[in-house]
Coordinates of C-alpha atoms in Angstrom, one line a residue:
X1019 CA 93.2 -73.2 91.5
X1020 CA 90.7 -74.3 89.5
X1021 CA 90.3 -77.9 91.1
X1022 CA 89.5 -75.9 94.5
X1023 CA 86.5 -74.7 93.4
X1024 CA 83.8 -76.9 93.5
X1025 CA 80.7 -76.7 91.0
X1026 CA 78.4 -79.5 92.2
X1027 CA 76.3 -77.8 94.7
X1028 CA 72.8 -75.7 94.1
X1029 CA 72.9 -72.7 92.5
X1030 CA 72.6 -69.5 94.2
X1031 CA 68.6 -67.9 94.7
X1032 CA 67.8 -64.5 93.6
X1033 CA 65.6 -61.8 94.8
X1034 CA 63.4 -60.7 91.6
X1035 CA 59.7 -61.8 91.9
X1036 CA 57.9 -64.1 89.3
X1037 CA 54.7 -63.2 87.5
X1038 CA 52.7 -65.3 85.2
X1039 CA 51.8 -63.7 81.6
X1040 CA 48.4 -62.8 83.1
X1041 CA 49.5 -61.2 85.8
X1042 CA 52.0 -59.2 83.9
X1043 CA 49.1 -57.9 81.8
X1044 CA 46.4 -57.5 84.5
X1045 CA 48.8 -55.3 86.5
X1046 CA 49.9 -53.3 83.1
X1047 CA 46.4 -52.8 82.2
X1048 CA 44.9 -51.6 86.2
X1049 CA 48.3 -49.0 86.1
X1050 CA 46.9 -47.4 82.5
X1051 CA 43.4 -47.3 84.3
X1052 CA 44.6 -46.0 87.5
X1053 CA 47.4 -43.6 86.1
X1054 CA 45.5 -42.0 83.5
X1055 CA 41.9 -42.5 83.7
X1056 CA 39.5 -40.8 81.4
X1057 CA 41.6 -38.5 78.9
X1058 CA 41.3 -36.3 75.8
X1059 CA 43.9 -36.9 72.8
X1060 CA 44.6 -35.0 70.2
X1061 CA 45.5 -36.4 66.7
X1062 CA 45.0 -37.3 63.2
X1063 CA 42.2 -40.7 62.3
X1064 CA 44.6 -43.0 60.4
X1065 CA 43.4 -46.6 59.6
X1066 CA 39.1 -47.4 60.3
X1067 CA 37.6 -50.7 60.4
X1068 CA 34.4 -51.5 61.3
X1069 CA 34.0 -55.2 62.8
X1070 CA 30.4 -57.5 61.5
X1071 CA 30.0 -56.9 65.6
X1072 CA 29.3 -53.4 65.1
X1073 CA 32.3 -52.7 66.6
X1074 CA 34.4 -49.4 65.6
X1075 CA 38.4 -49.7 65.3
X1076 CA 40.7 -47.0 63.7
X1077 CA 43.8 -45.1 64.9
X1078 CA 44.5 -41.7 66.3
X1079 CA 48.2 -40.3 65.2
X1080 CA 50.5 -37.5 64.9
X1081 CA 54.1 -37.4 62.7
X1082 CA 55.6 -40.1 65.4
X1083 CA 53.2 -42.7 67.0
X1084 CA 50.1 -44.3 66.9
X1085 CA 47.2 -45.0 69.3
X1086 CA 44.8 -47.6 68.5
X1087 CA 41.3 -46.7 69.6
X1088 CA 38.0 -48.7 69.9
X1089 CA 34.4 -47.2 69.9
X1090 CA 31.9 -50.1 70.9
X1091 CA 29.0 -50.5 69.1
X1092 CA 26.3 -49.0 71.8
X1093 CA 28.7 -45.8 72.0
X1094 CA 29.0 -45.1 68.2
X1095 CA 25.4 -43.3 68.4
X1096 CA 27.0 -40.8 70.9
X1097 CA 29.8 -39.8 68.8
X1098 CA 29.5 -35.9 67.2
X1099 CA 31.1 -36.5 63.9
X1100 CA 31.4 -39.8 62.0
X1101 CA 35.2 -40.3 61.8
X1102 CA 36.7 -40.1 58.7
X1103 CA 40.2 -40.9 57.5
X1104 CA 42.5 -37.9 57.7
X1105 CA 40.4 -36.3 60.2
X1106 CA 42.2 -34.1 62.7
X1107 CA 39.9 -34.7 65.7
X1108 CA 40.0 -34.7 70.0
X1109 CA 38.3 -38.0 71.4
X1110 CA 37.7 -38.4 75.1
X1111 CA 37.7 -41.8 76.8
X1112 CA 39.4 -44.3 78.8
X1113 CA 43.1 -46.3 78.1
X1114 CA 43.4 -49.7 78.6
X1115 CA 45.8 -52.0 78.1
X1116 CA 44.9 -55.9 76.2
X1117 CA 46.5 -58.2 77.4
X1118 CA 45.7 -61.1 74.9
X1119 CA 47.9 -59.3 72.3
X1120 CA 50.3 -57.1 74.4
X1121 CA 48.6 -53.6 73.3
X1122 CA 47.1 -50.8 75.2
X1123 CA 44.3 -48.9 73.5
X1124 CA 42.2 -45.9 74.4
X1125 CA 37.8 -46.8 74.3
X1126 CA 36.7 -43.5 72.6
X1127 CA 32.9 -42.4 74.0
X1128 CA 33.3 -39.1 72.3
X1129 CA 34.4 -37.2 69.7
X1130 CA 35.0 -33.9 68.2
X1131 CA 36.7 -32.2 65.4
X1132 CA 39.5 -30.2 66.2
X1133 CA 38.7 -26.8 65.2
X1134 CA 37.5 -24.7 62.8
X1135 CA 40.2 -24.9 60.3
X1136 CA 39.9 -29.1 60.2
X1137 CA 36.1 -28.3 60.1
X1138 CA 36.2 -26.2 57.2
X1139 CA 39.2 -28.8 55.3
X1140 CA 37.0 -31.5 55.6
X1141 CA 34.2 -29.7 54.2
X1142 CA 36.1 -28.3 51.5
X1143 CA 37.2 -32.1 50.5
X1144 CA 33.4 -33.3 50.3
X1145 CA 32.3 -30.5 48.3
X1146 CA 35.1 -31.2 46.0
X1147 CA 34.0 -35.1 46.0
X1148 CA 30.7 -34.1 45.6
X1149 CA 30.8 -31.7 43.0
X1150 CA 33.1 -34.0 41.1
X1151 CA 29.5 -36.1 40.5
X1152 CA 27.9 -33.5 39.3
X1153 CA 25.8 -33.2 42.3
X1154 CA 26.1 -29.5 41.9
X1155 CA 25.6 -29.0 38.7
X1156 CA 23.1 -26.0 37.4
X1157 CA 21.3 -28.0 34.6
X1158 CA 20.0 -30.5 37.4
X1159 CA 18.2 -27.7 39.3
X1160 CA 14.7 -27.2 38.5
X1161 CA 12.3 -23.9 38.3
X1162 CA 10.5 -22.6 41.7
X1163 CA 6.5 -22.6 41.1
X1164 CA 5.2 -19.3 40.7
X1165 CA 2.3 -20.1 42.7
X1166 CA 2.6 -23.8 44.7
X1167 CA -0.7 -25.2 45.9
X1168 CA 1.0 -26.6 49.2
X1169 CA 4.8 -26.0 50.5
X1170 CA 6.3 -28.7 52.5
X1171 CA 8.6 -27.5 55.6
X1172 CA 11.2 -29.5 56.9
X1173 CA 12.7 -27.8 59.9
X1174 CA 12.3 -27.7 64.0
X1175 CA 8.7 -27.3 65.1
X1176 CA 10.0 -25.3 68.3
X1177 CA 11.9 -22.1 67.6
X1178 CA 11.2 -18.7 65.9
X1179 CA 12.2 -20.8 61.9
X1180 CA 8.6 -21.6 61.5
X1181 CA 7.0 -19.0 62.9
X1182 CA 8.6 -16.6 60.6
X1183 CA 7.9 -18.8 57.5
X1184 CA 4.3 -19.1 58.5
X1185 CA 4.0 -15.1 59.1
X1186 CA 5.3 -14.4 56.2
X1187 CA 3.5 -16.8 54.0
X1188 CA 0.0 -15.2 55.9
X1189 CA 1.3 -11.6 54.9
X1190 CA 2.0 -12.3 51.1
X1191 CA -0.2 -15.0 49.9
X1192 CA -1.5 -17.6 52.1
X1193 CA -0.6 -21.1 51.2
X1194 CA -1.8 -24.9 52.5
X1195 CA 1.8 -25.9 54.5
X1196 CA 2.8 -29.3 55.4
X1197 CA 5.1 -29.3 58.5
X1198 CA 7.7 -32.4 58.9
X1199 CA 9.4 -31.7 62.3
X1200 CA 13.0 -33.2 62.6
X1201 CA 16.2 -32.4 64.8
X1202 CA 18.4 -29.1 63.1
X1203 CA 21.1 -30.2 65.4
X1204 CA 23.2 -33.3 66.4
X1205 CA 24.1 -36.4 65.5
X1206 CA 20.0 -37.9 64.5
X1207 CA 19.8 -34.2 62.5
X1208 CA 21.4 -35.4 59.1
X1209 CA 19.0 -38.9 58.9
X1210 CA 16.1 -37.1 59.9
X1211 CA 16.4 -34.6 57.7
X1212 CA 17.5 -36.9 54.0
X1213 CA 14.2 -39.4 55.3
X1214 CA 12.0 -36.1 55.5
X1215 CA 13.1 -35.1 51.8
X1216 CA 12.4 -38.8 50.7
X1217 CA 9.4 -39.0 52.8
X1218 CA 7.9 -35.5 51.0
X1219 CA 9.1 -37.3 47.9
X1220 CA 7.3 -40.3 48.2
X1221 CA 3.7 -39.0 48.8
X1222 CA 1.4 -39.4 45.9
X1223 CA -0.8 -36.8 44.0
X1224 CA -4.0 -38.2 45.2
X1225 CA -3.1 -39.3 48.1
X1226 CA -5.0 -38.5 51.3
X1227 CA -2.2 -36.2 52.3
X1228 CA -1.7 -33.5 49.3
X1229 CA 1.9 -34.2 47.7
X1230 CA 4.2 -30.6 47.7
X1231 CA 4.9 -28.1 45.4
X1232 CA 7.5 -26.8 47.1
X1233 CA 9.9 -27.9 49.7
X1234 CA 11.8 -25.9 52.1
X1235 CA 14.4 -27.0 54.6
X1236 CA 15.5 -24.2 56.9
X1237 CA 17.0 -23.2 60.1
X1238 CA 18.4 -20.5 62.5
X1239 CA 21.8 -19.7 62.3
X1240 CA 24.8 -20.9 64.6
X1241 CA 28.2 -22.3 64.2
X1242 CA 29.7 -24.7 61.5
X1243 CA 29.7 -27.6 64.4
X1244 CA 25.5 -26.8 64.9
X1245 CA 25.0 -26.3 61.1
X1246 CA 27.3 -29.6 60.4
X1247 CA 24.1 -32.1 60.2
X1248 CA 22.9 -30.1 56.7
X1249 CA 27.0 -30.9 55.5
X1250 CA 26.2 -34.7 55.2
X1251 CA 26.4 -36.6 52.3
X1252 CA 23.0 -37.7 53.2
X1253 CA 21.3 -35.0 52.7
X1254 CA 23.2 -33.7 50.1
X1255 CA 22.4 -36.6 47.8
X1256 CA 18.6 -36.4 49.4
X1257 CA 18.4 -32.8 48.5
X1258 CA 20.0 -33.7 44.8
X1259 CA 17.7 -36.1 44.4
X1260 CA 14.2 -34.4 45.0
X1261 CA 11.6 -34.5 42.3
X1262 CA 10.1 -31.4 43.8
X1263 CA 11.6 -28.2 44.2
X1264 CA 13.6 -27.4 47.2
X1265 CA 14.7 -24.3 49.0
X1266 CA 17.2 -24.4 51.1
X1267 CA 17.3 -22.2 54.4
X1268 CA 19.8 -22.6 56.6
X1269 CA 21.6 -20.3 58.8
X1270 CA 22.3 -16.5 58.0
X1271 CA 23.2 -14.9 54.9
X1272 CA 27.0 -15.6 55.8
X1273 CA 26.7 -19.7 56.5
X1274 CA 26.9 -21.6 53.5
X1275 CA 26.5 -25.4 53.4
X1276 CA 26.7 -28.0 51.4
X1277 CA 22.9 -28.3 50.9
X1278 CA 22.8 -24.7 49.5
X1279 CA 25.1 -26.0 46.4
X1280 CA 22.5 -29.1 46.0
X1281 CA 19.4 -27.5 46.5
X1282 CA 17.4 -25.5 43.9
X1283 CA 17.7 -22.3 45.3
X1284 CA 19.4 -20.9 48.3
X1285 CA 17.6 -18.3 51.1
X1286 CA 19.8 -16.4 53.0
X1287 CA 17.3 -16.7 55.1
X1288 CA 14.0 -18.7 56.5
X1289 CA 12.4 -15.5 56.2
X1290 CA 13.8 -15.1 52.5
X1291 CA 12.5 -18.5 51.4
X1292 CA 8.7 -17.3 52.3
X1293 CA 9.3 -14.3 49.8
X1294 CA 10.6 -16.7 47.5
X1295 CA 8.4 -19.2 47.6
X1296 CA 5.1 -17.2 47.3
X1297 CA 4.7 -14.0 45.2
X1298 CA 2.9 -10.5 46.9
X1299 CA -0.7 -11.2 46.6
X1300 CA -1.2 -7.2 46.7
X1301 CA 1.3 -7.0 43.7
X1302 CA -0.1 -9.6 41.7
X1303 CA -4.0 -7.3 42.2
X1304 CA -2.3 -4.3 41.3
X1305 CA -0.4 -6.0 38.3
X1306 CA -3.7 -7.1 37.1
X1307 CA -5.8 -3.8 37.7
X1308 CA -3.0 -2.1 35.8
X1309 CA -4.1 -4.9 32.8
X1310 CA -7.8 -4.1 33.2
X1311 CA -6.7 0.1 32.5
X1312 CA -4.6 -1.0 29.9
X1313 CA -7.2 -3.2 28.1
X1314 CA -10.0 -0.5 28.9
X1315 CA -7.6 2.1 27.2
X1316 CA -6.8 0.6 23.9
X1317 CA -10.1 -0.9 23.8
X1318 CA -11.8 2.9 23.5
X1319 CA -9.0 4.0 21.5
X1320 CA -10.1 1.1 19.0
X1321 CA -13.4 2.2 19.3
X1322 CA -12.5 5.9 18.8
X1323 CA -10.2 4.8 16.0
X1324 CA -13.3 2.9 14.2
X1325 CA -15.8 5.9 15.0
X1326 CA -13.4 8.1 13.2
X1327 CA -12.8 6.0 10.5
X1328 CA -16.5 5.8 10.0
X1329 CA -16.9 9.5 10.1
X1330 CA -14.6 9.8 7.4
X1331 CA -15.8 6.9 5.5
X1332 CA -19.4 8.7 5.5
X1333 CA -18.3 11.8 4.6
X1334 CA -17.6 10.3 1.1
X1335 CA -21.1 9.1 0.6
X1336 CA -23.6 11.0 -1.2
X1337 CA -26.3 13.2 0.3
X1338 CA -29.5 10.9 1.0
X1339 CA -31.7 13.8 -1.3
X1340 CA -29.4 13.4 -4.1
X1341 CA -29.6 9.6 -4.1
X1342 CA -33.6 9.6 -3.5
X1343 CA -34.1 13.0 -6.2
X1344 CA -34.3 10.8 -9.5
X1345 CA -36.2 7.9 -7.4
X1346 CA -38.7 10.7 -6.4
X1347 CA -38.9 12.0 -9.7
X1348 CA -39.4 8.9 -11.3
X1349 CA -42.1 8.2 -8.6
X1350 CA -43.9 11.3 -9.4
X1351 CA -43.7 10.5 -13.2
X1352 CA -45.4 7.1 -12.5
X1353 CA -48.0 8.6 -10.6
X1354 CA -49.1 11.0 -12.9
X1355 CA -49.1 7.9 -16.2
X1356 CA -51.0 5.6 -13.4
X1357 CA -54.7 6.7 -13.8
X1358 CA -54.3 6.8 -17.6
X1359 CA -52.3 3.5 -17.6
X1360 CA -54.6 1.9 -15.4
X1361 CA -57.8 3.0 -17.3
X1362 CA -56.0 1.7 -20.7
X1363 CA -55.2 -1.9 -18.7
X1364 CA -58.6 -2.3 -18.5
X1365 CA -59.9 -1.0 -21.4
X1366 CA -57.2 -4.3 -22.5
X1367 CA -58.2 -6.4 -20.1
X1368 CA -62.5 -5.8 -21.0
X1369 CA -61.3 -6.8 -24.9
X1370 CA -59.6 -9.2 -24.3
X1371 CA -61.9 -11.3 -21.4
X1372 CA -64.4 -10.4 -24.2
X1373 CA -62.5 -12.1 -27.0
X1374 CA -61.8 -15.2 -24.4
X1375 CA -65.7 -15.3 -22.8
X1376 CA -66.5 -17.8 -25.5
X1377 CA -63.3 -20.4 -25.0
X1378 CA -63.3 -20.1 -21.6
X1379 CA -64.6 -23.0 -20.0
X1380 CA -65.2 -23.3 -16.0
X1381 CA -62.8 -26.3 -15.7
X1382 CA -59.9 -24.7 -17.4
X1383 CA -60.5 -21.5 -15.4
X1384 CA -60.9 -23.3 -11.9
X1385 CA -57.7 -25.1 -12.8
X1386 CA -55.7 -21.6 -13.6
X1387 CA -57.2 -20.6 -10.0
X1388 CA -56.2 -23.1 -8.6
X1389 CA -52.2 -23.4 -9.6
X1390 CA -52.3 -19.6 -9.0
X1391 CA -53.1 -20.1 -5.2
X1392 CA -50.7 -23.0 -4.9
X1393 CA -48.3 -20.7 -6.2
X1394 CA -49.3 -18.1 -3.6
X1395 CA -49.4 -20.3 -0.7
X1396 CA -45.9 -21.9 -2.5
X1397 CA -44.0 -18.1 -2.5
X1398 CA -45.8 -17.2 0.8
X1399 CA -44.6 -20.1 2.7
X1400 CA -40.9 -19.9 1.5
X1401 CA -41.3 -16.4 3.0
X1402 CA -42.5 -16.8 6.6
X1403 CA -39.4 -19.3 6.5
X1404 CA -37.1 -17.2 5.2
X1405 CA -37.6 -13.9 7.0
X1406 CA -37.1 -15.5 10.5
X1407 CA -33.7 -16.5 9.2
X1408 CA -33.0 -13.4 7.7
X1409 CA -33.9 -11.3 11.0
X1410 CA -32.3 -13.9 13.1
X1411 CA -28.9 -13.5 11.2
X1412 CA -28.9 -9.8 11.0
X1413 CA -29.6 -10.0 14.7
X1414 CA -26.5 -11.8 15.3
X1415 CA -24.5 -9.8 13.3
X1416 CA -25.4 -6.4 14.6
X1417 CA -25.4 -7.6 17.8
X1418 CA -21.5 -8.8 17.1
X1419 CA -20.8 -5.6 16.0
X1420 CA -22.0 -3.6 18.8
X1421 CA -20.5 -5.8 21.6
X1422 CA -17.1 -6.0 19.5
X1423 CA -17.2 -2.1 19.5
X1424 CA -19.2 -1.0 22.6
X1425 CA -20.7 1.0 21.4
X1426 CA -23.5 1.6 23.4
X1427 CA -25.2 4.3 20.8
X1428 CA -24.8 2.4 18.0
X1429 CA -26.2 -0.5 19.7
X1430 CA -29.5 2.0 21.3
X1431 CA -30.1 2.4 17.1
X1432 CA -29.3 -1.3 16.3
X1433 CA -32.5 -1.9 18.7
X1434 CA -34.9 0.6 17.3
X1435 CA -33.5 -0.7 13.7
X1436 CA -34.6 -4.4 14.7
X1437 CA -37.8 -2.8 16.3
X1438 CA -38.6 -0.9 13.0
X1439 CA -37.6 -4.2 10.6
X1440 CA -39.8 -6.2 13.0
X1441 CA -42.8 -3.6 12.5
X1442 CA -42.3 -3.4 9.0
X1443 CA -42.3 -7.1 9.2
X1444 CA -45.9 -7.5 10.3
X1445 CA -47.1 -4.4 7.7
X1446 CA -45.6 -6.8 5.1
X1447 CA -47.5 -10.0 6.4
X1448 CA -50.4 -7.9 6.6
X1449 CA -50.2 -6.2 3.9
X1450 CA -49.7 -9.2 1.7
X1451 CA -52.4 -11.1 3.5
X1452 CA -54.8 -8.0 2.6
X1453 CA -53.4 -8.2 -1.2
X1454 CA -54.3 -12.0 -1.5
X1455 CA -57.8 -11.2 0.0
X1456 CA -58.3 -8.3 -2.6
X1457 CA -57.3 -10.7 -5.4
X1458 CA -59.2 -13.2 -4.5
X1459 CA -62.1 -10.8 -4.1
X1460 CA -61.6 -9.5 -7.3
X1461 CA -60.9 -12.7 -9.1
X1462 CA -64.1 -14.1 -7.6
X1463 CA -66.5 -10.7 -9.0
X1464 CA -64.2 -11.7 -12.2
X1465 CA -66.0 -15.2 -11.9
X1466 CA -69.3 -14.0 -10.9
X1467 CA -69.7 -11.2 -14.0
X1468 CA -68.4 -13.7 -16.3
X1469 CA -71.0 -16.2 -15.2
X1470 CA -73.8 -13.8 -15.4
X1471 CA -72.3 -12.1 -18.9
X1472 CA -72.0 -15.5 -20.6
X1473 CA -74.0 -16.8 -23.1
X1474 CA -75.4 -19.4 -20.9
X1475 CA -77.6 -17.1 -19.1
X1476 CA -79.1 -16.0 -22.2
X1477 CA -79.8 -19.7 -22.8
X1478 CA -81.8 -19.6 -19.7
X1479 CA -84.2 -16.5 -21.2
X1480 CA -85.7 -18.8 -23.7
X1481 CA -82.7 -18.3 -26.8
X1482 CA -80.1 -21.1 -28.4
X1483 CA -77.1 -21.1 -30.1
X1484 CA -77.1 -22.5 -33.5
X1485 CA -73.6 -24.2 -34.5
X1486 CA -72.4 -26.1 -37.8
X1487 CA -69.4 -27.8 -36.4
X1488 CA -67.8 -25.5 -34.5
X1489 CA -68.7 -22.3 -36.3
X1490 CA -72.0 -20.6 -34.4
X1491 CA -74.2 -19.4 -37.2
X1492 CA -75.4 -16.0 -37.3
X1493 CA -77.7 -15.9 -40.0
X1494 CA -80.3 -17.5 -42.4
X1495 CA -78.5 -18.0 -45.8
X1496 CA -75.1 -19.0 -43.4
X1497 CA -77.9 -21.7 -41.9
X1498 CA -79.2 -22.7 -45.3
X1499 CA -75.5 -23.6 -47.1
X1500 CA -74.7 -26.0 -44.1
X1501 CA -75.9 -29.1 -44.4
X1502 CA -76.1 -29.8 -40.7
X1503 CA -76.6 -27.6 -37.9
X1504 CA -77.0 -28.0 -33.8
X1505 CA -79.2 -26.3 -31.3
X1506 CA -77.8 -26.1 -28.1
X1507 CA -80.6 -25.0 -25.6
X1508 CA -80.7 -24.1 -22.2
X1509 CA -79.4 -27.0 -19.4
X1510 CA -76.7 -27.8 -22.0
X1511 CA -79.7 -29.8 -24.3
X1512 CA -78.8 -30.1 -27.7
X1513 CA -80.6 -30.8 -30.8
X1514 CA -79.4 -32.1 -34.1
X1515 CA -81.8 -31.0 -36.8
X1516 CA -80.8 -33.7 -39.5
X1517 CA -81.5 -36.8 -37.3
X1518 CA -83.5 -34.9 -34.5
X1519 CA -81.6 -36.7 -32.0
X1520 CA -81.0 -34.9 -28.3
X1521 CA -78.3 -35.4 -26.0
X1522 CA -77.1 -33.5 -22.8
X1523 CA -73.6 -32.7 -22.1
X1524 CA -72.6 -33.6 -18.6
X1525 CA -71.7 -30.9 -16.4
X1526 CA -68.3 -30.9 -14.9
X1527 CA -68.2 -30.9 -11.0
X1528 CA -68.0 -28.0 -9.0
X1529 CA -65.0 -27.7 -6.7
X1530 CA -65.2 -25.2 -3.8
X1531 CA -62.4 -23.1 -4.6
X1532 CA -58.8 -23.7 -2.6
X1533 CA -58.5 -20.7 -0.6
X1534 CA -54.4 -21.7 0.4
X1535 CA -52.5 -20.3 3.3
X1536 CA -50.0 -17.0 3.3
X1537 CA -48.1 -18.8 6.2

């Protein structure tokens, strides 16, 4: 049977077409195109990795399969959210199939996290990461000013944020604002924002443009997708990071981001981070009128308080007629002795100028006139110095006084006391210039009547003085028991009678007498 059959000939055709490797995969990759298009999938990121091209690859999955996806590099800017590992998110874009390594993966233009629950997981992780730094931590926050010079705002310049900031700046105490506009929203929100904070940051003191006080970053409320630019690392570490104080503003009193835990202190609201950045001007006035009352108040009841003590205080002093009765008395016990006394001085003073007439010489008595001005001018000049001092210093000290009490009284009498001490100033000086003239006066009659009572004037009438040694002889038998005697004539010409021989005495020099100076 089997020799029947013959083997040899061709072998049989069959019917299935043949492809080449490229077609295969150029006809797999136009039926993902044409069959499916532009789709949105659902799924978890796996696996990320980011070519030196630019290029984005990771992995969209679920509990059973895995989709690789690519975002090119010129589509990665129009992406939502930055993937993330473990991210449950929707992408949109196009399958396609790659031949070269027999795959099929879906180009991803656009992305979004799906829903609020993955939102508000992956938030949750961050803050964790975050705060596990010690980004969050309370001893890194610093004081608000109580007063900044200029406040920095970093928020949208279109929108009702910075009008309400500004408005409510102008209402309770107007401030010099610096405005950075930046995007609140979308993917160029969270750079623009963290380079804002740096920029602010970086400015210098004395600078052209005035560095902040105060920073504030705020914005209008809206959803957790809207608010998700201030949830970047970013600006979290920006915000950590700032050297000046920062507020931050964002959303209503119910959003809470990830800035708020970095920042210095959290607004509910834009409008709250005005009120907290500036205090009421119209409080501060009244806080500080309140100050003025209470410093006028205690400073009258320290005045009161000193007045009474002083009343007191006075009450224990003695009457001024008992401390001036024994001072009168004595004064009217002087008075009566003073004519008597007076009369006896010179009755003392006649004897004894009498007794000194002959020893007194004109030399020795212009020398004892003249120490006794130099002493006057001496004592007189020490006084004109020393009563400017004097009144100057109990000037100041009154005038202490009276300003330390206000007391304007006290100060009226302080016045009329310096008017009086000055008065009674110029009574002294002319009083003691009107003594100094009597004396001299009366010191030069002194002169004059001893000159004209001396013995020299006598001389001059045609008498001598007859002297053995220096004993003056009085009488013949005194004359006869000295052996030698001197005549002394008038013009100082003497005569000695036992060798006959004359000789004048020179006269001293007269020296106008030093008159001095009371000041």
């Amino acid at each position: 049977m089997d020799d029947l059959i013959d083997d040899s000939g061709p072998a049989p055709r069959r019917n299935e077409a043949e492809y080449t490797v490229s077609e295969i995969s150029g006809a797999v990759k136009r039926t993902l195109e044409d069959s499916f298009g532009r789709i949105r999938v659902r799924g978890e990121i796996g696996r990320i990795f980011r070519a030196r091209s630019g290029h984005l690859y990771y992995d969209i999955k679920d509990d059973r399969n895995v989709l690789a996806c690519t975002t090119w590099k010129g589509q990665i800017s129009q992406l939502s959210v930055e993937p993330e590992e473990g991210m449950e998110v929707i992408v949109t874009g196009k399958l396609s199939g790659f031949g070269a390594q027999s795959k099929y993966n879906l180009n991803v233009d656009a992305m979004e996290v799906a829903g609020a629950g993955a939102l508000m997981a992956m938030l949750e992780k961050r803050r964790l990461a975050l705060a596990a730094e010690g980004l969050f931590e309370p001893s890194r926050k610093r004081p608000i000013p109580f007063l900044p010079g200029v406040i920095g705002v970093i928020t949208s310049p279109q929108g009702a944020v910075i009008r309400d900031i500004l408005h409510r700046l102008r209402e309770r105490f107007p401030r010099h604002v610096l405005i950075w506009p930046v995007a609140v929203q979308g993917k160029a929100s969270a750079p623009e924002i963290a380079n804002a904070i740096r920029g602010f940051n970086a400015l210098t003191l004395d600078g052209a443009i005035p560095r902040p006080d105060l920073l504030i970053v705020a914005r209008g409320g809206g959803s957790i997708e809207d608010l998700w630019g201030f949830n970047e690392e970013i600006v979290v570490r920006a915000a950590a990071d700032s050297a000046i104080p920062l507020i931050s503003a964002v959303g209503h009193e119910t959003d809470t981001t990830l800035i708020d835990h970095a920042a210095d202190r959290r607004a509910p609201t834009p409008t709250a981070a005005a009120e907290m950045a500036v205090p009421m001007r119209l409080d501060l006035m009244a806080h500080v009128d309140g100050l003025g009352m209470r410093q006028m108040r205690a400073a009258r009841a320290l005045v009161a308080a000193r007045g009474q003590r002083l009343t007191d205080l006075s009450r224990g002093l003695p009457r001024p007629e008992a401390l001036l009765a024994s001072a009168r008395q004595r004064l009217d016990l002087a008075t009566d002795r003073l004519p008597a006394a007076l009369r006896a001085r010179t009755d003392r003073a006649r004897v004894a100028l009498s007794r000194m007439e002959g020893r007194i010489t004109p030399a020795a008595l212009t020398g004892a006139v003249a120490e006794r001005r130099r002493r006057l001018a001496e004592i007189s000049m020490r006084l004109a110095q020393a009563l400017p001092r004097a009144q100057a210093a109990k000037r100041r000290d009154l005038d202490r006084w009276a300003t330390a009490l206000r007391f304007a009284p006290l100060l009226r009498q302080v016045r009329q006391g310096e008017t009086r001490l000055q008065a009674l100033a110029s009574r002294f000086v002319t009083t003691a210039t009107t003594r100094q003239t009597r004396a001299r006066d009366r010191l030069e009659a002194l002169d004059r009547m001893r000159v004209s009572l001396g013995y020299e004037r006598t001389l001059e009438r045609g008498f001598a003085v007859i002297r053995a040694g220096d004993e003056i002889v009085t009488d013949a038998a005194t004359a006869r028991n000295k052996p030698t005697l001197r005549i002394e004539f008038a013009g100082k010409q003497t005569v000695d009678v036992a060798t006959g021989e004359s000789r004048a005495k020179p006269r001293a020099k007269q020296t106008p007498p030093d008159q001095g100076k009371l000041f």
